[in-house]
């Protein structure tokens, strides 16, 4: 429990502004300006804090607070007094402070500290109800919640917050010809679910102007026009005033039914953190919050309000048993029975920072498990969506919507990934997508919003990050800077296409519904679609249109025989996209300059990344995810942005933001690795340095024009003329004889890369090894290369199928990846040869179930608990069978061995003085660590000129004493390996199907 704040929390203004930007019905400022005279409470610089008691039912209530910049009261604070039914209050003098921080407690060790963040409150009347802060007096009107107005004209106003999600509402109004109320107005009374009510005395006036707000700076002022409301009863809903309306709550029975108790509560300890998960409760009106009660340790009982069904509890005492129960609370304040208790015992305190910050350790220590989030594991069926191609793709017949897996499913299976031994998870892009088939995440439309089809009542993206960190696991987020969806990028540019809702096209063009905001998840009621498009088209030519021949019929028809019109579909060559924000051409030469400045596909509108407005839009978006605490970015289509733009704009911006938010050490280890696709077996991509992976790991060698677009062309021409023989080289990956040397990263760009050359050659491990070595002098530091066999795009040799070389070949590839330089990465399911030989991707032309992107959840159904990396404590159901697969056993032990030997994680390597196929030596020296290992994969090897001493094989435990600098190792067999460690401690792990 955090009683004394470590820092002053920021005021809620920024959060309110952000919320305004996301709510289509809201604006940042109400109609008329606020009155010149401030409310009395503010003038006296006091705060009257009201606290809701119904969901706590404590015997006593105390306010523990600190004025901004001042000292905290002595624990437990000051007693609060009864205010009205279900509310207590306390007025405090703030002196010169503009606000206060506060927590609440029952005087006996039970606290509400806003989930560890404390409450940031202002001045005047402030209410705190179930974690929600509002600037209003909930007891206004005394004992009568619906007072009779004084003589004169009266207006009874019902206001709907169904579309806004507000937990309180105020009406700011003025009678016609009169004065405005003081901001934020007067608090409205809860009438029934989603409706608020207030009766107003208008005196002689026959109407009023009004705006509404949530008490925290988020306004609905009718898009800047305010609402005009007459006398009598009126409703206001979705920007529409209905005069003479019936009472929307008439006949509604008060909600007295409590939610069901939460079920399947599980608590999992990792170090001094506990991750608690449970299944959602059910309620006839809907659950609004969960109340988690923790007991154990010396801190007494602690109650925390949680909005989701995942709770990460950190900073606990070591080796201590904690017990948790969960209750559900609905909008009426009804409290469920407590869940069955779940208990977890903490271990020792890890060297991990608190949730919300990157773990900040060397990325080479962390093998990566790559998941296509929407296809991995389904934790919440309510956010599943099939999209417009659900039936045409064949997914409907398989009951397999494209958006199926989600963050909740991933949170539930973090222990599976940890049991495999992986400590980093690469997730596909999380931003809100928009296209006909967008489950993979690469059709970004709103870069500032997490796609709701991945989030749920079970887990937000922040919950996933926090849950992973609590288990000592990193989250690498796939990011796209090169392109948006075909429908542009919200907040930057969204094209309007031509459309006629006639007898032919009404099935395609959805009727416009003002106020409806596309989010991919919410079903628009008129069309019945979550993929509604009514906001994207117009029959009338829009002002400023640049699309050529707007709306004119062409000679072409659709597959159904319908006439196609110009400007009916986004295109780079139609003039539909502004040239300053988007490139206006198709790629003709994939190794030419136009790969930087043209579209890859009609679903991928190519952003003009040399434009400052575009740069700022993307930097601002990805700052949000850095702030959330992700541990790194995998950069999609990095080769299609000039190196100068990366080096000048995006990479420095990433470093600056991580440093600002999380510190220099976190920035040093924030892992950025780019996809510089080069599907050739050459060291340089068809002789073009500008299109080769290693090129992007270097800083520029000379100054170019200050104009980013000109600089990109100058750099392209300059480097092409220098050619492959005049590129920088590095010894950062190589030993100096047997000695490790400090790497020189002074010319490092900030971007590492996926090892495309090894990927292309993994049809045979020996080829991958030989090709990898051949390129390593041209990377800034190849020990940071991300190495995989296949992915969501291709298999080796640009195969369009998932790797199908067989179990022995897979084992051999893995043995090489886990011991050679670079960071081993596994695409989900490869540990069980999932979908081997199946086509990786065929778009919506075939069912996903028949492809390499099939749903994996059935193979990991059941319960699994990891006691550590590569360690299974318990497993039941299908996941238990999967964990017995031979490659699972293989990768578990490989991870165990690699994790124990620093040389295999961060070491430089050499093949000098070694005979054998895939044989090498590696060493890492830092501080008191000196790790030296001799490795051979599948075949035998002879090592000469090595340091004398005692070597122990980590695989078998065999011990050899070297006195003449020579060691001979017999062939262990295909897929097997030997790792002789100088001064090694012995055999690591137990023998498996390959490592024996």
PDB file of N, CA, C and O in Angstrom, residues 640-697:
ATOM      1  N   UNK A 640      11.500   0.345 -46.420  1.00  0.00           N
ATOM      2  CA  UNK A 640      10.756   1.268 -47.274  1.00  0.00           C
ATOM      3  C   UNK A 640      10.741   2.695 -46.744  1.00  0.00           C
ATOM      4  O   UNK A 640       9.984   3.537 -47.229  1.00  0.00           O
ATOM      5  N   UNK A 641      11.564   2.955 -45.745  1.00  0.00           N
ATOM      6  CA  UNK A 641      11.793   4.309 -45.240  1.00  0.00           C
ATOM      7  C   UNK A 641      13.293   4.577 -45.333  1.00  0.00           C
ATOM      8  O   UNK A 641      14.095   3.711 -44.959  1.00  0.00           O
ATOM      9  N   UNK A 642      13.722   5.723 -45.834  1.00  0.00           N
ATOM     10  CA  UNK A 642      15.157   5.977 -46.000  1.00  0.00           C
ATOM     11  C   UNK A 642      15.904   5.906 -44.664  1.00  0.00           C
ATOM     12  O   UNK A 642      15.363   6.278 -43.619  1.00  0.00           O
ATOM     13  N   UNK A 643      17.142   5.462 -44.732  1.00  0.00           N
ATOM     14  CA  UNK A 643      17.944   5.398 -43.517  1.00  0.00           C
ATOM     15  C   UNK A 643      18.107   6.784 -42.898  1.00  0.00           C
ATOM     16  O   UNK A 643      18.139   6.921 -41.675  1.00  0.00           O
ATOM     17  N   UNK A 644      18.202   7.802 -43.736  1.00  0.00           N
ATOM     18  CA  UNK A 644      18.349   9.158 -43.194  1.00  0.00           C
ATOM     19  C   UNK A 644      17.157   9.534 -42.320  1.00  0.00           C
ATOM     20  O   UNK A 644      17.316  10.194 -41.285  1.00  0.00           O
ATOM     21  N   UNK A 645      15.957   9.140 -42.718  1.00  0.00           N
ATOM     22  CA  UNK A 645      14.768   9.467 -41.930  1.00  0.00           C
ATOM     23  C   UNK A 645      14.780   8.707 -40.612  1.00  0.00           C
ATOM     24  O   UNK A 645      14.435   9.260 -39.559  1.00  0.00           O
ATOM     25  N   UNK A 646      15.162   7.447 -40.649  1.00  0.00           N
ATOM     26  CA  UNK A 646      15.296   6.696 -39.403  1.00  0.00           C
ATOM     27  C   UNK A 646      16.320   7.369 -38.490  1.00  0.00           C
ATOM     28  O   UNK A 646      16.062   7.588 -37.303  1.00  0.00           O
ATOM     29  N   UNK A 647      17.485   7.667 -39.053  1.00  0.00           N
ATOM     30  CA  UNK A 647      18.585   8.178 -38.226  1.00  0.00           C
ATOM     31  C   UNK A 647      18.359   9.602 -37.734  1.00  0.00           C
ATOM     32  O   UNK A 647      18.850   9.979 -36.672  1.00  0.00           O
ATOM     33  N   UNK A 648      17.625  10.395 -38.508  1.00  0.00           N
ATOM     34  CA  UNK A 648      17.386  11.785 -38.115  1.00  0.00           C
ATOM     35  C   UNK A 648      16.169  11.935 -37.196  1.00  0.00           C
ATOM     36  O   UNK A 648      16.174  12.767 -36.290  1.00  0.00           O
ATOM     37  N   UNK A 649      15.119  11.171 -37.480  1.00  0.00           N
ATOM     38  CA  UNK A 649      13.825  11.455 -36.850  1.00  0.00           C
ATOM     39  C   UNK A 649      13.355  10.354 -35.896  1.00  0.00           C
ATOM     40  O   UNK A 649      13.246  10.579 -34.705  1.00  0.00           O
ATOM     41  N   UNK A 650      13.078   9.198 -36.438  1.00  0.00           N
ATOM     42  CA  UNK A 650      12.353   8.207 -35.658  1.00  0.00           C
ATOM     43  C   UNK A 650      13.201   7.550 -34.571  1.00  0.00           C
ATOM     44  O   UNK A 650      12.756   7.410 -33.434  1.00  0.00           O
ATOM     45  N   UNK A 651      14.429   7.128 -34.904  1.00  0.00           N
ATOM     46  CA  UNK A 651      15.256   6.455 -33.900  1.00  0.00           C
ATOM     47  C   UNK A 651      15.657   7.399 -32.760  1.00  0.00           C
ATOM     48  O   UNK A 651      15.562   7.017 -31.588  1.00  0.00           O
ATOM     49  N   UNK A 652      16.081   8.634 -33.047  1.00  0.00           N
ATOM     50  CA  UNK A 652      16.362   9.553 -31.933  1.00  0.00           C
ATOM     51  C   UNK A 652      15.120   9.848 -31.090  1.00  0.00           C
ATOM     52  O   UNK A 652      15.220  10.018 -29.871  1.00  0.00           O
ATOM     53  N   UNK A 653      13.957   9.919 -31.742  1.00  0.00           N
ATOM     54  CA  UNK A 653      12.730  10.188 -30.992  1.00  0.00           C
ATOM     55  C   UNK A 653      12.423   9.050 -30.026  1.00  0.00           C
ATOM     56  O   UNK A 653      11.975   9.284 -28.896  1.00  0.00           O
ATOM     57  N   UNK A 654      12.647   7.817 -30.460  1.00  0.00           N
ATOM     58  CA  UNK A 654      12.430   6.666 -29.575  1.00  0.00           C
ATOM     59  C   UNK A 654      13.366   6.753 -28.389  1.00  0.00           C
ATOM     60  O   UNK A 654      12.946   6.616 -27.228  1.00  0.00           O
ATOM     61  N   UNK A 655      14.643   6.979 -28.658  1.00  0.00           N
ATOM     62  CA  UNK A 655      15.619   7.048 -27.574  1.00  0.00           C
ATOM     63  C   UNK A 655      15.296   8.184 -26.597  1.00  0.00           C
ATOM     64  O   UNK A 655      15.374   8.010 -25.371  1.00  0.00           O
ATOM     65  N   UNK A 656      14.914   9.327 -27.142  1.00  0.00           N
ATOM     66  CA  UNK A 656      14.623  10.475 -26.278  1.00  0.00           C
ATOM     67  C   UNK A 656      13.433  10.194 -25.379  1.00  0.00           C
ATOM     68  O   UNK A 656      13.436  10.537 -24.191  1.00  0.00           O
ATOM     69  N   UNK A 657      12.392   9.577 -25.934  1.00  0.00           N
ATOM     70  CA  UNK A 657      11.195   9.320 -25.135  1.00  0.00           C
ATOM     71  C   UNK A 657      11.452   8.275 -24.045  1.00  0.00           C
ATOM     72  O   UNK A 657      11.010   8.433 -22.907  1.00  0.00           O
ATOM     73  N   UNK A 658      12.170   7.189 -24.402  1.00  0.00           N
ATOM     74  CA  UNK A 658      12.456   6.163 -23.389  1.00  0.00           C
ATOM     75  C   UNK A 658      13.313   6.757 -22.283  1.00  0.00           C
ATOM     76  O   UNK A 658      13.080   6.516 -21.092  1.00  0.00           O
ATOM     77  N   UNK A 659      14.300   7.554 -22.660  1.00  0.00           N
ATOM     78  CA  UNK A 659      15.158   8.196 -21.657  1.00  0.00           C
ATOM     79  C   UNK A 659      14.336   9.103 -20.754  1.00  0.00           C
ATOM     80  O   UNK A 659      14.474   9.080 -19.530  1.00  0.00           O
ATOM     81  N   UNK A 660      13.479   9.910 -21.359  1.00  0.00           N
ATOM     82  CA  UNK A 660      12.658  10.854 -20.601  1.00  0.00           C
ATOM     83  C   UNK A 660      11.734  10.137 -19.626  1.00  0.00           C
ATOM     84  O   UNK A 660      11.600  10.534 -18.475  1.00  0.00           O
ATOM     85  N   UNK A 661      11.108   9.057 -20.089  1.00  0.00           N
ATOM     86  CA  UNK A 661      10.102   8.383 -19.268  1.00  0.00           C
ATOM     87  C   UNK A 661      10.685   7.342 -18.315  1.00  0.00           C
ATOM     88  O   UNK A 661      10.166   7.140 -17.223  1.00  0.00           O
ATOM     89  N   UNK A 662      11.749   6.664 -18.761  1.00  0.00           N
ATOM     90  CA  UNK A 662      12.197   5.491 -18.004  1.00  0.00           C
ATOM     91  C   UNK A 662      13.678   5.499 -17.645  1.00  0.00           C
ATOM     92  O   UNK A 662      14.139   4.579 -16.956  1.00  0.00           O
ATOM     93  N   UNK A 663      14.446   6.468 -18.127  1.00  0.00           N
ATOM     94  CA  UNK A 663      15.845   6.567 -17.741  1.00  0.00           C
ATOM     95  C   UNK A 663      16.805   6.065 -18.800  1.00  0.00           C
ATOM     96  O   UNK A 663      16.442   5.350 -19.739  1.00  0.00           O
ATOM     97  N   UNK A 664      18.075   6.434 -18.651  1.00  0.00           N
ATOM     98  CA  UNK A 664      19.097   6.148 -19.659  1.00  0.00           C
ATOM     99  C   UNK A 664      19.367   4.661 -19.804  1.00  0.00           C
ATOM    100  O   UNK A 664      19.627   4.173 -20.912  1.00  0.00           O
ATOM    101  N   UNK A 665      19.340   3.905 -18.710  1.00  0.00           N
ATOM    102  CA  UNK A 665      19.630   2.479 -18.793  1.00  0.00           C
ATOM    103  C   UNK A 665      18.542   1.748 -19.570  1.00  0.00           C
ATOM    104  O   UNK A 665      18.829   0.860 -20.382  1.00  0.00           O
ATOM    105  N   UNK A 666      17.285   2.134 -19.341  1.00  0.00           N
ATOM    106  CA  UNK A 666      16.186   1.541 -20.103  1.00  0.00           C
ATOM    107  C   UNK A 666      16.313   1.879 -21.585  1.00  0.00           C
ATOM    108  O   UNK A 666      16.055   1.037 -22.453  1.00  0.00           O
ATOM    109  N   UNK A 667      16.724   3.119 -21.895  1.00  0.00           N
ATOM    110  CA  UNK A 667      16.883   3.524 -23.295  1.00  0.00           C
ATOM    111  C   UNK A 667      17.997   2.731 -23.972  1.00  0.00           C
ATOM    112  O   UNK A 667      17.887   2.337 -25.135  1.00  0.00           O
ATOM    113  N   UNK A 668      19.069   2.478 -23.237  1.00  0.00           N
ATOM    114  CA  UNK A 668      20.196   1.723 -23.781  1.00  0.00           C
ATOM    115  C   UNK A 668      19.752   0.326 -24.211  1.00  0.00           C
ATOM    116  O   UNK A 668      20.231  -0.204 -25.219  1.00  0.00           O
ATOM    117  N   UNK A 669      18.811  -0.275 -23.465  1.00  0.00           N
ATOM    118  CA  UNK A 669      18.393  -1.644 -23.746  1.00  0.00           C
ATOM    119  C   UNK A 669      17.009  -1.747 -24.356  1.00  0.00           C
ATOM    120  O   UNK A 669      16.466  -2.845 -24.463  1.00  0.00           O
ATOM    121  N   UNK A 670      16.422  -0.593 -24.750  1.00  0.00           N
ATOM    122  CA  UNK A 670      15.152  -0.640 -25.482  1.00  0.00           C
ATOM    123  C   UNK A 670      15.454  -1.202 -26.867  1.00  0.00           C
ATOM    124  O   UNK A 670      16.200  -0.612 -27.648  1.00  0.00           O
ATOM    125  N   UNK A 671      14.881  -2.342 -27.183  1.00  0.00           N
ATOM    126  CA  UNK A 671      15.323  -3.117 -28.351  1.00  0.00           C
ATOM    127  C   UNK A 671      14.490  -2.785 -29.579  1.00  0.00           C
ATOM    128  O   UNK A 671      13.282  -3.036 -29.619  1.00  0.00           O
ATOM    129  N   UNK A 672      15.126  -2.192 -30.572  1.00  0.00           N
ATOM    130  CA  UNK A 672      14.489  -1.888 -31.858  1.00  0.00           C
ATOM    131  C   UNK A 672      15.106  -2.793 -32.910  1.00  0.00           C
ATOM    132  O   UNK A 672      16.317  -2.747 -33.136  1.00  0.00           O
ATOM    133  N   UNK A 673      14.281  -3.631 -33.541  1.00  0.00           N
ATOM    134  CA  UNK A 673      14.810  -4.496 -34.610  1.00  0.00           C
ATOM    135  C   UNK A 673      13.889  -4.419 -35.823  1.00  0.00           C
ATOM    136  O   UNK A 673      12.682  -4.545 -35.727  1.00  0.00           O
ATOM    137  N   UNK A 674      14.503  -4.121 -36.967  1.00  0.00           N
ATOM    138  CA  UNK A 674      13.753  -3.824 -38.174  1.00  0.00           C
ATOM    139  C   UNK A 674      13.667  -4.985 -39.135  1.00  0.00           C
ATOM    140  O   UNK A 674      14.568  -5.815 -39.240  1.00  0.00           O
ATOM    141  N   UNK A 675      12.542  -5.005 -39.863  1.00  0.00           N
ATOM    142  CA  UNK A 675      12.374  -5.943 -40.969  1.00  0.00           C
ATOM    143  C   UNK A 675      12.872  -5.253 -42.238  1.00  0.00           C
ATOM    144  O   UNK A 675      12.194  -4.401 -42.804  1.00  0.00           O
ATOM    145  N   UNK A 676      14.082  -5.606 -42.640  1.00  0.00           N
ATOM    146  CA  UNK A 676      14.636  -5.107 -43.898  1.00  0.00           C
ATOM    147  C   UNK A 676      14.643  -6.301 -44.835  1.00  0.00           C
ATOM    148  O   UNK A 676      15.603  -7.069 -44.901  1.00  0.00           O
ATOM    149  N   UNK A 677      13.519  -6.507 -45.510  1.00  0.00           N
ATOM    150  CA  UNK A 677      13.288  -7.741 -46.257  1.00  0.00           C
ATOM    151  C   UNK A 677      14.218  -7.833 -47.461  1.00  0.00           C
ATOM    152  O   UNK A 677      14.233  -6.946 -48.320  1.00  0.00           O
ATOM    153  N   UNK A 678      15.004  -8.892 -47.505  1.00  0.00           N
ATOM    154  CA  UNK A 678      15.916  -9.155 -48.618  1.00  0.00           C
ATOM    155  C   UNK A 678      15.882 -10.652 -48.873  1.00  0.00           C
ATOM    156  O   UNK A 678      16.508 -11.426 -48.160  1.00  0.00           O
ATOM    157  N   UNK A 679      15.126 -11.071 -49.872  1.00  0.00           N
ATOM    158  CA  UNK A 679      14.893 -12.494 -50.092  1.00  0.00           C
ATOM    159  C   UNK A 679      15.878 -13.066 -51.109  1.00  0.00           C
ATOM    160  O   UNK A 679      15.507 -13.612 -52.147  1.00  0.00           O
ATOM    161  N   UNK A 680      17.151 -12.902 -50.790  1.00  0.00           N
ATOM    162  CA  UNK A 680      18.211 -13.431 -51.642  1.00  0.00           C
ATOM    163  C   UNK A 680      19.242 -14.105 -50.753  1.00  0.00           C
ATOM    164  O   UNK A 680      19.255 -13.919 -49.540  1.00  0.00           O
ATOM    165  N   UNK A 681      20.134 -14.891 -51.356  1.00  0.00           N
ATOM    166  CA  UNK A 681      21.173 -15.569 -50.600  1.00  0.00           C
ATOM    167  C   UNK A 681      22.487 -14.805 -50.610  1.00  0.00           C
ATOM    168  O   UNK A 681      23.503 -15.313 -50.146  1.00  0.00           O
ATOM    169  N   UNK A 682      22.461 -13.573 -51.129  1.00  0.00           N
ATOM    170  CA  UNK A 682      23.687 -12.796 -51.232  1.00  0.00           C
ATOM    171  C   UNK A 682      23.930 -12.012 -49.952  1.00  0.00           C
ATOM    172  O   UNK A 682      23.007 -11.726 -49.184  1.00  0.00           O
ATOM    173  N   UNK A 683      25.197 -11.629 -49.754  1.00  0.00           N
ATOM    174  CA  UNK A 683      25.539 -10.778 -48.627  1.00  0.00           C
ATOM    175  C   UNK A 683      24.847  -9.433 -48.760  1.00  0.00           C
ATOM    176  O   UNK A 683      24.361  -8.873 -47.775  1.00  0.00           O
ATOM    177  N   UNK A 684      24.807  -8.901 -49.975  1.00  0.00           N
ATOM    178  CA  UNK A 684      24.137  -7.635 -50.253  1.00  0.00           C
ATOM    179  C   UNK A 684      22.968  -7.910 -51.192  1.00  0.00           C
ATOM    180  O   UNK A 684      23.088  -8.708 -52.124  1.00  0.00           O
ATOM    181  N   UNK A 685      21.862  -7.275 -50.960  1.00  0.00           N
ATOM    182  CA  UNK A 685      20.613  -7.538 -51.669  1.00  0.00           C
ATOM    183  C   UNK A 685      20.717  -7.109 -53.129  1.00  0.00           C
ATOM    184  O   UNK A 685      20.542  -5.938 -53.452  1.00  0.00           O
ATOM    185  N   UNK A 686      21.031  -8.080 -53.996  1.00  0.00           N
ATOM    186  CA  UNK A 686      21.178  -7.830 -55.429  1.00  0.00           C
ATOM    187  C   UNK A 686      22.107  -6.641 -55.702  1.00  0.00           C
ATOM    188  O   UNK A 686      21.894  -5.870 -56.632  1.00  0.00           O
ATOM    189  N   UNK A 687      23.110  -6.499 -54.846  1.00  0.00           N
ATOM    190  CA  UNK A 687      24.097  -5.447 -55.028  1.00  0.00           C
ATOM    191  C   UNK A 687      23.660  -4.075 -54.558  1.00  0.00           C
ATOM    192  O   UNK A 687      24.421  -3.115 -54.669  1.00  0.00           O
ATOM    193  N   UNK A 688      22.441  -3.947 -54.018  1.00  0.00           N
ATOM    194  CA  UNK A 688      21.947  -2.644 -53.574  1.00  0.00           C
ATOM    195  C   UNK A 688      22.154  -2.509 -52.075  1.00  0.00           C
ATOM    196  O   UNK A 688      21.460  -3.140 -51.285  1.00  0.00           O
ATOM    197  N   UNK A 689      23.078  -1.659 -51.676  1.00  0.00           N
ATOM    198  CA  UNK A 689      23.342  -1.482 -50.244  1.00  0.00           C
ATOM    199  C   UNK A 689      22.135  -0.868 -49.546  1.00  0.00           C
ATOM    200  O   UNK A 689      21.853  -1.178 -48.382  1.00  0.00           O
ATOM    201  N   UNK A 690      21.408   0.033 -50.239  1.00  0.00           N
ATOM    202  CA  UNK A 690      20.261   0.712 -49.630  1.00  0.00           C
ATOM    203  C   UNK A 690      19.117  -0.235 -49.275  1.00  0.00           C
ATOM    204  O   UNK A 690      18.212   0.144 -48.538  1.00  0.00           O
ATOM    205  N   UNK A 691      19.145  -1.447 -49.835  1.00  0.00           N
ATOM    206  CA  UNK A 691      18.070  -2.407 -49.598  1.00  0.00           C
ATOM    207  C   UNK A 691      18.563  -3.641 -48.859  1.00  0.00           C
ATOM    208  O   UNK A 691      17.927  -4.699 -48.903  1.00  0.00           O
ATOM    209  N   UNK A 692      19.676  -3.513 -48.164  1.00  0.00           N
ATOM    210  CA  UNK A 692      20.265  -4.631 -47.433  1.00  0.00           C
ATOM    211  C   UNK A 692      20.119  -4.411 -45.939  1.00  0.00           C
ATOM    212  O   UNK A 692      20.238  -3.284 -45.448  1.00  0.00           O
ATOM    213  N   UNK A 693      19.876  -5.495 -45.216  1.00  0.00           N
ATOM    214  CA  UNK A 693      19.553  -5.398 -43.789  1.00  0.00           C
ATOM    215  C   UNK A 693      20.647  -4.703 -42.994  1.00  0.00           C
ATOM    216  O   UNK A 693      20.381  -3.799 -42.186  1.00  0.00           O
ATOM    217  N   UNK A 694      21.919  -5.100 -43.215  1.00  0.00           N
ATOM    218  CA  UNK A 694      23.005  -4.577 -42.388  1.00  0.00           C
ATOM    219  C   UNK A 694      23.196  -3.076 -42.556  1.00  0.00           C
ATOM    220  O   UNK A 694      23.688  -2.385 -41.646  1.00  0.00           O
ATOM    221  N   UNK A 695      22.784  -2.528 -43.698  1.00  0.00           N
ATOM    222  CA  UNK A 695      22.923  -1.101 -43.995  1.00  0.00           C
ATOM    223  C   UNK A 695      22.226  -0.247 -42.937  1.00  0.00           C
ATOM    224  O   UNK A 695      22.685   0.846 -42.584  1.00  0.00           O
ATOM    225  N   UNK A 696      21.101  -0.742 -42.415  1.00  0.00           N
ATOM    226  CA  UNK A 696      20.290   0.049 -41.490  1.00  0.00           C
ATOM    227  C   UNK A 696      20.840   0.064 -40.073  1.00  0.00           C
ATOM    228  O   UNK A 696      20.313   0.781 -39.214  1.00  0.00           O
ATOM    229  N   UNK A 697      21.890  -0.686 -39.794  1.00  0.00           N
ATOM    230  CA  UNK A 697      22.463  -0.684 -38.446  1.00  0.00           C
ATOM    231  C   UNK A 697      23.520   0.410 -38.270  1.00  0.00           C
ATOM    232  O   UNK A 697      24.084   0.535 -37.178  1.00  0.00           O
TER     233      UNK A 697
END
